[in-house]
Protein backbone atom coordinates (compact mmCIF):
# COMPACT_ATOMS: atom_id res chain seq x y z
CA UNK A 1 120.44 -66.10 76.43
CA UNK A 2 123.16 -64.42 77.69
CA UNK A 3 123.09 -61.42 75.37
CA UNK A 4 119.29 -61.36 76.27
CA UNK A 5 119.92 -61.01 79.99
CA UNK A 6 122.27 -58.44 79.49
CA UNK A 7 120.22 -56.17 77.43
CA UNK A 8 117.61 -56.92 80.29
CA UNK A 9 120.31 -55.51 82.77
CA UNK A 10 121.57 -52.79 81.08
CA UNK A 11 117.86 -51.50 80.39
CA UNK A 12 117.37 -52.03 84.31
CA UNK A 13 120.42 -49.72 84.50
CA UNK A 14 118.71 -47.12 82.81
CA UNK A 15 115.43 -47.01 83.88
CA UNK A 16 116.99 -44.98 87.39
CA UNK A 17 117.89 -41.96 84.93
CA UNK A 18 114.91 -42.04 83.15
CA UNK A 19 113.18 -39.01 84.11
CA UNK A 20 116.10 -37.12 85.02
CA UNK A 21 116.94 -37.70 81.48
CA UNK A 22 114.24 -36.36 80.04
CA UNK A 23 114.39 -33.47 82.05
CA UNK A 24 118.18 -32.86 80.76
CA UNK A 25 117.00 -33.56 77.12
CA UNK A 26 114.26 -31.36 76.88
CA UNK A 27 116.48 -28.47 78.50
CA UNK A 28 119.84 -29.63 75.98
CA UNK A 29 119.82 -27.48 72.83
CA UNK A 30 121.78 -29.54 70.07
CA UNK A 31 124.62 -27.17 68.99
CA UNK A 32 126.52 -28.93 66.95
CA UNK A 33 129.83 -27.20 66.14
CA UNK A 34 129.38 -24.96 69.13
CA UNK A 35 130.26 -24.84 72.48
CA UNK A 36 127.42 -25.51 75.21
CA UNK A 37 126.86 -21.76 75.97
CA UNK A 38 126.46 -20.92 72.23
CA UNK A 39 129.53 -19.58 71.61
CA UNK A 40 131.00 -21.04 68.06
CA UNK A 41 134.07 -23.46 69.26
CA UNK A 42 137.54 -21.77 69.05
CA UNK A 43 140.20 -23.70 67.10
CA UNK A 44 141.15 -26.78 68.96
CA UNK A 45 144.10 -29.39 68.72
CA UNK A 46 143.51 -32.97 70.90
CA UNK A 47 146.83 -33.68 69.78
CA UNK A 48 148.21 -31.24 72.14
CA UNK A 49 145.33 -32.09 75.14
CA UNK A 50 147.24 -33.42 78.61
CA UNK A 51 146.78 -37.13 79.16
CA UNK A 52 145.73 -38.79 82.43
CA UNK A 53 148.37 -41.35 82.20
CA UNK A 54 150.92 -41.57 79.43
CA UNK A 55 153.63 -39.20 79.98
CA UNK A 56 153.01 -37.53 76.32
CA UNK A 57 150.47 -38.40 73.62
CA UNK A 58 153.82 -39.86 71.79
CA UNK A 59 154.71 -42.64 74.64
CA UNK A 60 152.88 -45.37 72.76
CA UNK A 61 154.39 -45.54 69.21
CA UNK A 62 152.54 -46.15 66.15
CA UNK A 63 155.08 -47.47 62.84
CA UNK A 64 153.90 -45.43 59.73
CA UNK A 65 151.99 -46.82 57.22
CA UNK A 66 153.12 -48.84 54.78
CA UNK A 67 153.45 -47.68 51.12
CA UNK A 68 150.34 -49.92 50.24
CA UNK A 69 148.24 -48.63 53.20
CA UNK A 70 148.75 -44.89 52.08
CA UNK A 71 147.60 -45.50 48.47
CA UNK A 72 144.61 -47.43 49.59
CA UNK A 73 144.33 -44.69 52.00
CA UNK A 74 144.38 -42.00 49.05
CA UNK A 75 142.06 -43.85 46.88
CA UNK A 76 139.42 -43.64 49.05
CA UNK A 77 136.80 -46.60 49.92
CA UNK A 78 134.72 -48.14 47.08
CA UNK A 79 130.77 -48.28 47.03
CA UNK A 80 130.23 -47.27 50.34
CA UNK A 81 128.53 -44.14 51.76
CA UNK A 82 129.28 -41.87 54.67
CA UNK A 83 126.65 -41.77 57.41
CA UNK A 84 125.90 -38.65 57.71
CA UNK A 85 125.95 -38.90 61.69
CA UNK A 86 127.55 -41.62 63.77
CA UNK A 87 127.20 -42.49 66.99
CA UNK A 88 129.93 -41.46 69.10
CA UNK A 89 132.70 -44.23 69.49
CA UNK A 90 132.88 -44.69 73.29
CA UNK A 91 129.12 -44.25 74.38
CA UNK A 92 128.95 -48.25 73.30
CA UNK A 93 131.66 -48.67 75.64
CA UNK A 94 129.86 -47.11 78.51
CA UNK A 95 126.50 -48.49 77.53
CA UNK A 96 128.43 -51.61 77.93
CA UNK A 97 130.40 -51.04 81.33
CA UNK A 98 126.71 -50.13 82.55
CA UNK A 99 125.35 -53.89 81.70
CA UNK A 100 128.44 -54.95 83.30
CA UNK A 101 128.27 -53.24 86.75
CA UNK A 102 124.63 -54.25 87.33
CA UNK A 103 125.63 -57.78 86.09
CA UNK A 104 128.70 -58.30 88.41
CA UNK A 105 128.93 -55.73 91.00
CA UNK A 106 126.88 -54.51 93.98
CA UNK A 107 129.84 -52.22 95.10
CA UNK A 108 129.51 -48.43 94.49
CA UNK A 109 133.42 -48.11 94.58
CA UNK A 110 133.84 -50.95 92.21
CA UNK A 111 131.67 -49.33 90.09
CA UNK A 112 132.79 -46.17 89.83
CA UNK A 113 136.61 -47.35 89.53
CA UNK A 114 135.31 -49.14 86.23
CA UNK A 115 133.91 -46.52 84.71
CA UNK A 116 137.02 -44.52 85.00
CA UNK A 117 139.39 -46.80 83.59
CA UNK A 118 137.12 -47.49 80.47
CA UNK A 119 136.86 -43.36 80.27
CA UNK A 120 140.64 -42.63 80.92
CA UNK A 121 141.84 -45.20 78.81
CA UNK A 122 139.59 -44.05 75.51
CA UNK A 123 140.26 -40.53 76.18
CA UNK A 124 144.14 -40.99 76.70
CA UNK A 125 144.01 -43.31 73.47
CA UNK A 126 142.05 -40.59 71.17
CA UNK A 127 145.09 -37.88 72.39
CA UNK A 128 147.73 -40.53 71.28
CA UNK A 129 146.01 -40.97 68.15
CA UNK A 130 145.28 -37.32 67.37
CA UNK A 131 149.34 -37.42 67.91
CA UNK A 132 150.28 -39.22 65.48
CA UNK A 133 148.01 -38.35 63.55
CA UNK A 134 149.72 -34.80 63.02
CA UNK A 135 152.99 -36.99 62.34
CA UNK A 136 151.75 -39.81 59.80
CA UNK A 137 148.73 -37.98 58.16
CA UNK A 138 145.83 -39.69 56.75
CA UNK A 139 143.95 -40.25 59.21
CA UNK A 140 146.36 -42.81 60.69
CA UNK A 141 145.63 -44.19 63.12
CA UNK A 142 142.05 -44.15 63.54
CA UNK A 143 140.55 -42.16 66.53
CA UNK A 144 137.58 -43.92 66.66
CA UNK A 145 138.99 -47.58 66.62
CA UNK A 146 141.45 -46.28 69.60
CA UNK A 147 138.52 -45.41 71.34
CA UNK A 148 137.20 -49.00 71.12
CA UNK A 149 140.51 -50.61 71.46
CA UNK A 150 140.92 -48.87 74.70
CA UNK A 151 137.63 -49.49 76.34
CA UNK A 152 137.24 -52.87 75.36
CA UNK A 153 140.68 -53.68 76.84
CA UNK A 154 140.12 -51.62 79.98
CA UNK A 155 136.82 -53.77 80.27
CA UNK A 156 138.58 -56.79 79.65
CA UNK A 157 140.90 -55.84 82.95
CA UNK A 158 138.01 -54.27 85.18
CA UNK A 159 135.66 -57.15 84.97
CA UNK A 160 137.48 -60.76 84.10
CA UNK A 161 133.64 -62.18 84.51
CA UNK A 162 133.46 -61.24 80.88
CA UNK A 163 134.15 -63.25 77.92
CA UNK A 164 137.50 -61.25 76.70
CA UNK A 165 137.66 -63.12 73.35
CA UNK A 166 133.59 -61.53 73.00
CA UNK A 167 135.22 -58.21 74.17
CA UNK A 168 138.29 -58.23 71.50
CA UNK A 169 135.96 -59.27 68.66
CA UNK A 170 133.45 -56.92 69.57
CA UNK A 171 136.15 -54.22 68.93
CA UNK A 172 137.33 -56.06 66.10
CA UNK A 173 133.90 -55.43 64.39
CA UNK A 174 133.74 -51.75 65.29
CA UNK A 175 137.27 -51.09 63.78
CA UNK A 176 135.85 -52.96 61.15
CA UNK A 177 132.61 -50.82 60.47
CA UNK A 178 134.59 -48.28 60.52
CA UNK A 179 136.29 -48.93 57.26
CA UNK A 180 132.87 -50.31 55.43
CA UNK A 181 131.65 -46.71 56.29
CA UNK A 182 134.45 -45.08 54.74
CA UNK A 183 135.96 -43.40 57.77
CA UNK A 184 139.30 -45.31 58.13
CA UNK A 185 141.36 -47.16 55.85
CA UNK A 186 142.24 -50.57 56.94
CA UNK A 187 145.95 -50.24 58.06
CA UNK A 188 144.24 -47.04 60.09
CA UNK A 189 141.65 -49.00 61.87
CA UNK A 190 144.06 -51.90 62.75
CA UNK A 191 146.82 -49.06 63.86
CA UNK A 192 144.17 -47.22 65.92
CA UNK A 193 142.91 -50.17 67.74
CA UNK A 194 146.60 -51.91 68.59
CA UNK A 195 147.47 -48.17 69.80
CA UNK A 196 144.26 -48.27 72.48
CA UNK A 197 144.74 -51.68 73.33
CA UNK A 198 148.71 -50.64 74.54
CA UNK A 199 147.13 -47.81 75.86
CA UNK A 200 144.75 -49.99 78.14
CA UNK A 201 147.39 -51.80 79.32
CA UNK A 202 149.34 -48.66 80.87
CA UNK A 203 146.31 -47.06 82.22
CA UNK A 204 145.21 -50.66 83.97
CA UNK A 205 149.06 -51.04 84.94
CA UNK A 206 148.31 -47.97 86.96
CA UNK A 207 145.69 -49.39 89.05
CA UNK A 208 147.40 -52.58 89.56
CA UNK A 209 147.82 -52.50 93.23
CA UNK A 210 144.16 -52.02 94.36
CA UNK A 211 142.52 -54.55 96.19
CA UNK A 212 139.05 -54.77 94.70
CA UNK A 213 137.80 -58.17 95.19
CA UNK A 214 138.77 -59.96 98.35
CA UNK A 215 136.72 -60.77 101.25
CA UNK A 216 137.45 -59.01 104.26
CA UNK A 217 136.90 -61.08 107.64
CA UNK A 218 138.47 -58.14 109.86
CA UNK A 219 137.13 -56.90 113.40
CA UNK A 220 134.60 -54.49 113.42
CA UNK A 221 133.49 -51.84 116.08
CA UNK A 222 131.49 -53.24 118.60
CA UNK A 223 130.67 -50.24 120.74
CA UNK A 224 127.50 -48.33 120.52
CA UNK A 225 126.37 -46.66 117.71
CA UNK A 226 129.11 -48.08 115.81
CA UNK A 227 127.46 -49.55 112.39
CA UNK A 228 126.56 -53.50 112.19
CA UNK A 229 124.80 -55.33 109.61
CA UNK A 230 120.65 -54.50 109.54
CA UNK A 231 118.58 -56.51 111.98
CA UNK A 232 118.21 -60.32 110.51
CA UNK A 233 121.71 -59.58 107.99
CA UNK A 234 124.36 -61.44 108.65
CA UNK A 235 126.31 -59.35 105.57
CA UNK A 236 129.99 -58.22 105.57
CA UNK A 237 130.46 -54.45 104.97
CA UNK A 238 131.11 -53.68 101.53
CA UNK A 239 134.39 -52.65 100.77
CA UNK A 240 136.03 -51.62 103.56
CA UNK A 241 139.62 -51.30 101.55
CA UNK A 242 138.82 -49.00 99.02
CA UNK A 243 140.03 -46.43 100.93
CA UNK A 244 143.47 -47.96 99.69
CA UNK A 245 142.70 -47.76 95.67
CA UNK A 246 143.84 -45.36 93.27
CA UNK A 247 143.21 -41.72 93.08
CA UNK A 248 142.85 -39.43 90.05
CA UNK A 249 142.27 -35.82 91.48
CA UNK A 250 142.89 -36.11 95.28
CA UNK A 251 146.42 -36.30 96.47
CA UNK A 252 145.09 -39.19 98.77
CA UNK A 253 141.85 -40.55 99.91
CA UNK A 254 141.23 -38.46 103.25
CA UNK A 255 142.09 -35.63 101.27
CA UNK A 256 138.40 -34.16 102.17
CA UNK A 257 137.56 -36.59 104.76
CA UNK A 258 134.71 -34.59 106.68
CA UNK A 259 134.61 -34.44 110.72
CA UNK A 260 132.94 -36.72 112.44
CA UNK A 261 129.81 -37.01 112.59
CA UNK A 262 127.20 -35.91 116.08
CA UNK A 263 128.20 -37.95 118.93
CA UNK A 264 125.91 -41.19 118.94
CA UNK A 265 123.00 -40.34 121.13
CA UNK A 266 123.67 -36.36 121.52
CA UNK A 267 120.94 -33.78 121.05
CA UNK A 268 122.03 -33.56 117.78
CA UNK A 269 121.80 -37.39 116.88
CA UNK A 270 118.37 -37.94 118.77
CA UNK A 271 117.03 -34.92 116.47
CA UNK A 272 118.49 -36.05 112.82
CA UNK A 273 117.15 -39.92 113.71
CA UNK A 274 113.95 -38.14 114.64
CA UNK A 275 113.76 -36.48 111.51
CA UNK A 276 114.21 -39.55 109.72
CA UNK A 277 111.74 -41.54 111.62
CA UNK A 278 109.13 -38.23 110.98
CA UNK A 279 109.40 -38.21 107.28
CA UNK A 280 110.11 -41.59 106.83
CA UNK A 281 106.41 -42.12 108.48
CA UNK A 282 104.58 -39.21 106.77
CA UNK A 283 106.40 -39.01 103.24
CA UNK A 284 104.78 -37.31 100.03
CA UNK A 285 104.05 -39.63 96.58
CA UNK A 286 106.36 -37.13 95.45
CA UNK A 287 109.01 -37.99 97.69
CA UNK A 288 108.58 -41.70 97.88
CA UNK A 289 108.90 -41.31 93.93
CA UNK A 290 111.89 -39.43 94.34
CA UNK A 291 113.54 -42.07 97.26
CA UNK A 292 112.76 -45.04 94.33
CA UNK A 293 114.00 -42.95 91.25
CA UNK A 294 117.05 -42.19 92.65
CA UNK A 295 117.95 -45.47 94.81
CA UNK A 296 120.72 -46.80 92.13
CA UNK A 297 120.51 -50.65 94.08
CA UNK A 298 121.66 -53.97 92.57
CA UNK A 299 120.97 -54.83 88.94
CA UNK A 300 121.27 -51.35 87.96
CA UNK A 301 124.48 -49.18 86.61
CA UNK A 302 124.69 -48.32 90.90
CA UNK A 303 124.81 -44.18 91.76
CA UNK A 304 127.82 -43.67 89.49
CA UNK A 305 125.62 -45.18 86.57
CA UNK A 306 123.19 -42.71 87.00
CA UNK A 307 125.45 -39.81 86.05
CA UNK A 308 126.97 -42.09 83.69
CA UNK A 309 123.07 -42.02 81.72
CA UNK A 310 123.24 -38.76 82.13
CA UNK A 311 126.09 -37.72 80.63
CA UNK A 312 125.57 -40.67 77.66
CA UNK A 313 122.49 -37.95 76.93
CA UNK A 314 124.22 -34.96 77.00
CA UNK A 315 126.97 -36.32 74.67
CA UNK A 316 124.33 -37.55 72.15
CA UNK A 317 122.57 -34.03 72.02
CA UNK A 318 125.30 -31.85 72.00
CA UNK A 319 126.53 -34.28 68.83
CA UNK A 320 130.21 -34.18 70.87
CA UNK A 321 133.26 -34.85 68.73
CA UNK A 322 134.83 -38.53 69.97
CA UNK A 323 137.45 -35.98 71.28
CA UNK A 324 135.24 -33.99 73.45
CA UNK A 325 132.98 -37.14 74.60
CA UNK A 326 136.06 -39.18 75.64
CA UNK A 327 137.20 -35.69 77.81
CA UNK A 328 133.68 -35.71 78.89
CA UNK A 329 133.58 -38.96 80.60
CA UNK A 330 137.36 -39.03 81.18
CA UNK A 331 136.88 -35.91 83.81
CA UNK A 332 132.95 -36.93 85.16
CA UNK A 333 134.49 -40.32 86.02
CA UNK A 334 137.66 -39.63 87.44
CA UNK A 335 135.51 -37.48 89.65
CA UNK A 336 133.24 -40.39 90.50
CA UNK A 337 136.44 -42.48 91.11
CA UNK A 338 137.32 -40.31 93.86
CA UNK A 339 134.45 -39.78 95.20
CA UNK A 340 133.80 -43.50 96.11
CA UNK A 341 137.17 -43.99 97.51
CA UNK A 342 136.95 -40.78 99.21
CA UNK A 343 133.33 -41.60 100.76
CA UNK A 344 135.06 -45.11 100.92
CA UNK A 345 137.85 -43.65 103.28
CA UNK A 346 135.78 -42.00 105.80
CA UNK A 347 132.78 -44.16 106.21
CA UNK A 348 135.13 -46.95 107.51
CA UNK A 349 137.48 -44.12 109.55
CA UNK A 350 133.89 -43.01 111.47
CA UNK A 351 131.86 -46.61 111.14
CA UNK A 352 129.03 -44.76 111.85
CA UNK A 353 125.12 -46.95 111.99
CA UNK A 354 122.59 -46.35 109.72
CA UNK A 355 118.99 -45.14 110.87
CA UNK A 356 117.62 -48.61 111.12
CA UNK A 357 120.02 -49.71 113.24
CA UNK A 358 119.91 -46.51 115.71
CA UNK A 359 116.58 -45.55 115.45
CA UNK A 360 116.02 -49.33 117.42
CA UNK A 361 118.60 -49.15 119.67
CA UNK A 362 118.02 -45.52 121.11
CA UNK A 363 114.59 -46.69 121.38
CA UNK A 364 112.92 -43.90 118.80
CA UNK A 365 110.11 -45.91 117.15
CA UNK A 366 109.30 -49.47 117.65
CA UNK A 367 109.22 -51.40 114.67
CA UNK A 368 109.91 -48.60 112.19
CA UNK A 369 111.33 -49.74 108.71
CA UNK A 370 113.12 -47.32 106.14
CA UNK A 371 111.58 -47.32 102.65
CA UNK A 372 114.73 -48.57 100.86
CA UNK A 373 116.43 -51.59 101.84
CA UNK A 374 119.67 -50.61 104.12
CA UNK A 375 122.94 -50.69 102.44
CA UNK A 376 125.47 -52.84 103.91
CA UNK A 377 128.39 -50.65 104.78
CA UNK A 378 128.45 -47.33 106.87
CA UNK A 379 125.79 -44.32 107.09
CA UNK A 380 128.47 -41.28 107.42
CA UNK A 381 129.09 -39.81 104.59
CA UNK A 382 126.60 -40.53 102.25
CA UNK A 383 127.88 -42.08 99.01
CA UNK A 384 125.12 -41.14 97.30
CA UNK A 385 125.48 -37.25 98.01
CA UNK A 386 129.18 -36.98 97.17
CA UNK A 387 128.91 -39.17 93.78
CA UNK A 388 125.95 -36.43 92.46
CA UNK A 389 127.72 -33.20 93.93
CA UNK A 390 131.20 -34.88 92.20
CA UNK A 391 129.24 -35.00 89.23
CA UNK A 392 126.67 -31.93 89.29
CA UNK A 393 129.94 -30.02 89.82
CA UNK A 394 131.86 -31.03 86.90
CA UNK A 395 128.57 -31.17 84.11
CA UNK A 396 127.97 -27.73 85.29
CA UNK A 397 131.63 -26.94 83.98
CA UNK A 398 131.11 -28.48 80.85
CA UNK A 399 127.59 -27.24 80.18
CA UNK A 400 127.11 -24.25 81.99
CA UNK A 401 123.79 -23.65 80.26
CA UNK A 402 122.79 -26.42 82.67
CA UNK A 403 124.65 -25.70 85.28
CA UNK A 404 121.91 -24.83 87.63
CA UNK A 405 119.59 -27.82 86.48
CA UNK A 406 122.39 -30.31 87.57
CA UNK A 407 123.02 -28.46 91.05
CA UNK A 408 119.11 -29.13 91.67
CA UNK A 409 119.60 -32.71 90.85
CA UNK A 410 122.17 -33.59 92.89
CA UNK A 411 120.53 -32.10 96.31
CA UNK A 412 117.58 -34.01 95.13
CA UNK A 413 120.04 -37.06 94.76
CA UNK A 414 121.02 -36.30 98.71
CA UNK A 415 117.71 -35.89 99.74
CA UNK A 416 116.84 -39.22 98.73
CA UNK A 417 118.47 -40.98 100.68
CA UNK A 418 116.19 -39.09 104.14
CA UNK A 419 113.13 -39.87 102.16
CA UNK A 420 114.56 -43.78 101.73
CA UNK A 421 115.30 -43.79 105.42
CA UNK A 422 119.01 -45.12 104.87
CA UNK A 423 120.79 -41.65 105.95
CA UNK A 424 120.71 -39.16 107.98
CA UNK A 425 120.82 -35.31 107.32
CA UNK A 426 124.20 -35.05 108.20
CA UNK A 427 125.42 -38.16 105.98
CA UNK A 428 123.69 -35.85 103.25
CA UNK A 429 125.47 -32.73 103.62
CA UNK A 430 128.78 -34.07 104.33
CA UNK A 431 128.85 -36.09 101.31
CA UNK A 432 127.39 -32.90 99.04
CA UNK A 433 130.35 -31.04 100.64
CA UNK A 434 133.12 -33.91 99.51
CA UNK A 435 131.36 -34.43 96.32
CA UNK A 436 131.96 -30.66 95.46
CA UNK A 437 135.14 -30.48 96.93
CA UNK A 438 136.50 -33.37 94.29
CA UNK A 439 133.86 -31.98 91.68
CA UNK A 440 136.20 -28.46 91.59
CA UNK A 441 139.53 -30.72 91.42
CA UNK A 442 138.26 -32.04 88.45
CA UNK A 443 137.14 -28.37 86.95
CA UNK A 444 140.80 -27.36 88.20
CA UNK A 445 142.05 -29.67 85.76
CA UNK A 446 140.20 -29.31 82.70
CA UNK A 447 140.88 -25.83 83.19
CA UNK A 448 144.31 -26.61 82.32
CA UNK A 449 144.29 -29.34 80.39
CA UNK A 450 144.91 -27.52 76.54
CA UNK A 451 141.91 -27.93 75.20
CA UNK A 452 140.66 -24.50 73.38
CA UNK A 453 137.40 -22.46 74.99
């Protein structure tokens, strides 16, 4: 039953993307072997790609094979047959962080934060294992089984709601299949996924001082115009320490905190709570399908999970090496990352109310009600925006083909959130400034990261 609910969930967490993924698939041309803009791929080495944290690719050790290991190895696998095309080894991985956010989590940050330790721990463990690799030979260790060894481990940390023994056999098996399909020898598969699961372990290690998961019982602002739970909620505001967590591009969390927002109750508050009263009241099918496609609430993958579909498509299309997925998802989510610690940082430096809340109080519209339900933590900036500029910004990098296509989706993304009555204008353009901001920190890097083209 369990396994049945969380199919159910991670379906639910799909179902958000939906049409934006079919947009992106029926614009994706599959060039397999080539680069996204159709050039053919220049000569590449992993082994030689920068790591997000191990020092060098050669910090974890993996023992050579033993003398038994490399003849197996040599003979070659008996009475099986090559698929032709497998899936790529860490989109499981992600499929499965996705069931696990909409299962455990209704914090953006939270989510986010997951899916960049599942991403930077695979792609750290595929460099490590293209290493040695180049020093053993044979295809020892195995690349893929890293992968999984590093995600499932990384998992294991991220979300201790899971059933780790489920988690470690689930690897187990994929190591495993990858030997009854002829693409690893044993010793390789068992080397590969002991080098991800030390891997893991360092990149979680890194993270250990966040503060995810406590309660927070601290005093809020009680002036006016300062943000409070929506009328009837009683709620506590959702993570109001992330601003303390990790970072993997900005140099600290305020990095590109924005201004503060219009003075509560200026001319230029009174006309952006007007605006969202007016379109709230007279909104399109169109944009009431937009607010709904786009609204990322509980039981889904959140806003990060969106991009998170995305991307799963792009790297199935494109028919990515493991390589070039894990580097995919490694730099998209560290992006994400940021940007919910970043948003994280100044909506609880500004506390600043959502529409429902203002719209009442400076007396606007009597008994007005947003289309989407109100989040519970601050209006300014908006998430939303900054996770879909963060990511727009870095697809557009890595598929410039589609570069323009993911720039439309993430204002889209921002608008949203005036059509669902839960922002502002300015929440919206502040956070698509942020987003961008981190988005080109994230470009900066894989611009110098050693991969080829």
């Amino acid at each position: 039953m369990r396994d049945l609910e969380r199919r159910r969930l991670v379906l639910r967490a799909g179902v958000a993307a939906a049409t934006l993924l079919a947009v992106v698939a029926a614009a994706t041309t599959t060039l397999a072997g080539r680069e996204p803009d159709g050039r053919a791929q220049q000569p590449d080495d992993p082994s030689r790609w920068r790591t997000w944290v191990l020092a060098s690719p050669s910090e974890v050790r993996v023992p050579p094979p033993g003398r038994a290991a490399v003849r197996a190895a040599a003979a070659g696998p008996s009475g099986t047959a090559r698929p032709r095309a497998p899936e790529d080894p860490l989109s499981p991985w992600i499929r499965r962080a996705l069931g696990s956010v909409a299962h455990h989590t209704k914090n953006p940050p939270a989510a986010s934060r997951a899916y960049a330790l599942v991403s930077i721990a695979a792609c750290d463990a595929a460099v490590a294992a293209a290493h040695w690799q180049t020093v053993h030979g044979g295809g020892h260790p195995s690349v893929r089984t890293a992968i999984a060894g590093a995600a499932s481990r990384a998992l294991k940390a991220v979300f201790p709601e899971e059933p780790g023994a489920r988690l470690d056999a689930d690897a187990r098996a994929a190591a495993d299949a990858e030997v009854a399909a002829g693409r690893a020898a044993p010793a390789a598969a068992s080397a590969g996924l002991e080098l991800g699961r030390r891997v893991a372990a360092r990149v979680v290690r890194r993270v250990r001082g966040d503060r995810v998961d406590p309660l927070w019982d601290g005093p809020r602002p009680r002036d006016r115009g300062s943000w409070a739970p929506p009328p009837g909620s009683v709620a506590r505001p959702v993570a109001p320490l992330a601003a303390r967590w990790h970072t993997w591009l900005l140099p600290s969390p305020s990095a590109v905190r924005p201004p503060a927002p219009p003075r509560y109750g200026s001319p230029e508050y009174l006309a952006a709570a007007a605006e969202v009263v007016r379109v709230g009241r007279s909104l399109t099918p169109e944009q009431t399908r937009i607010a709904r496609f786009w609204a990322g609430g509980e039981n889904t993958g959140l806003p990060p999970g969106i991009w998170n579909q995305v991307a799963l498509e792009v790297v199935r299309d494109r028919r990515l090496s493991p390589f070039r997925s894990a580097r995919t998802f490694a730099l998209l989510n560290a992006a994400l990352a940021d940007a919910g610690v970043a948003t994280w940082d100044a909506k609880y430096a500004y506390w600043s109310a959502r529409p429902v809340n203002a719209v009442a109080d400076l007396g606007l519209a009597q008994g007005w009600q947003p289309l989407l339900p109100t989040p519970t933590f601050p209006s300014y900036p908006s998430g939303h925006s900054a996770y879909s500029a963060a990511a727009a910004t870095v697809l557009a990098h890595l598929f410039p083909d589609q570069a323009d296509l993911f720039a439309a989706k993430a204002e889209e993304a921002a608008q949203s959130r005036l059509y669902g009555g839960i922002h502002f204008r300015f929440d919206n353009d502040a956070g698509l400034r942020m987003g961008r901001a981190i988005g080109r920190r994230a470009v900066a890097r894989a611009r110098a990261d050693g991969t080829a083209g």
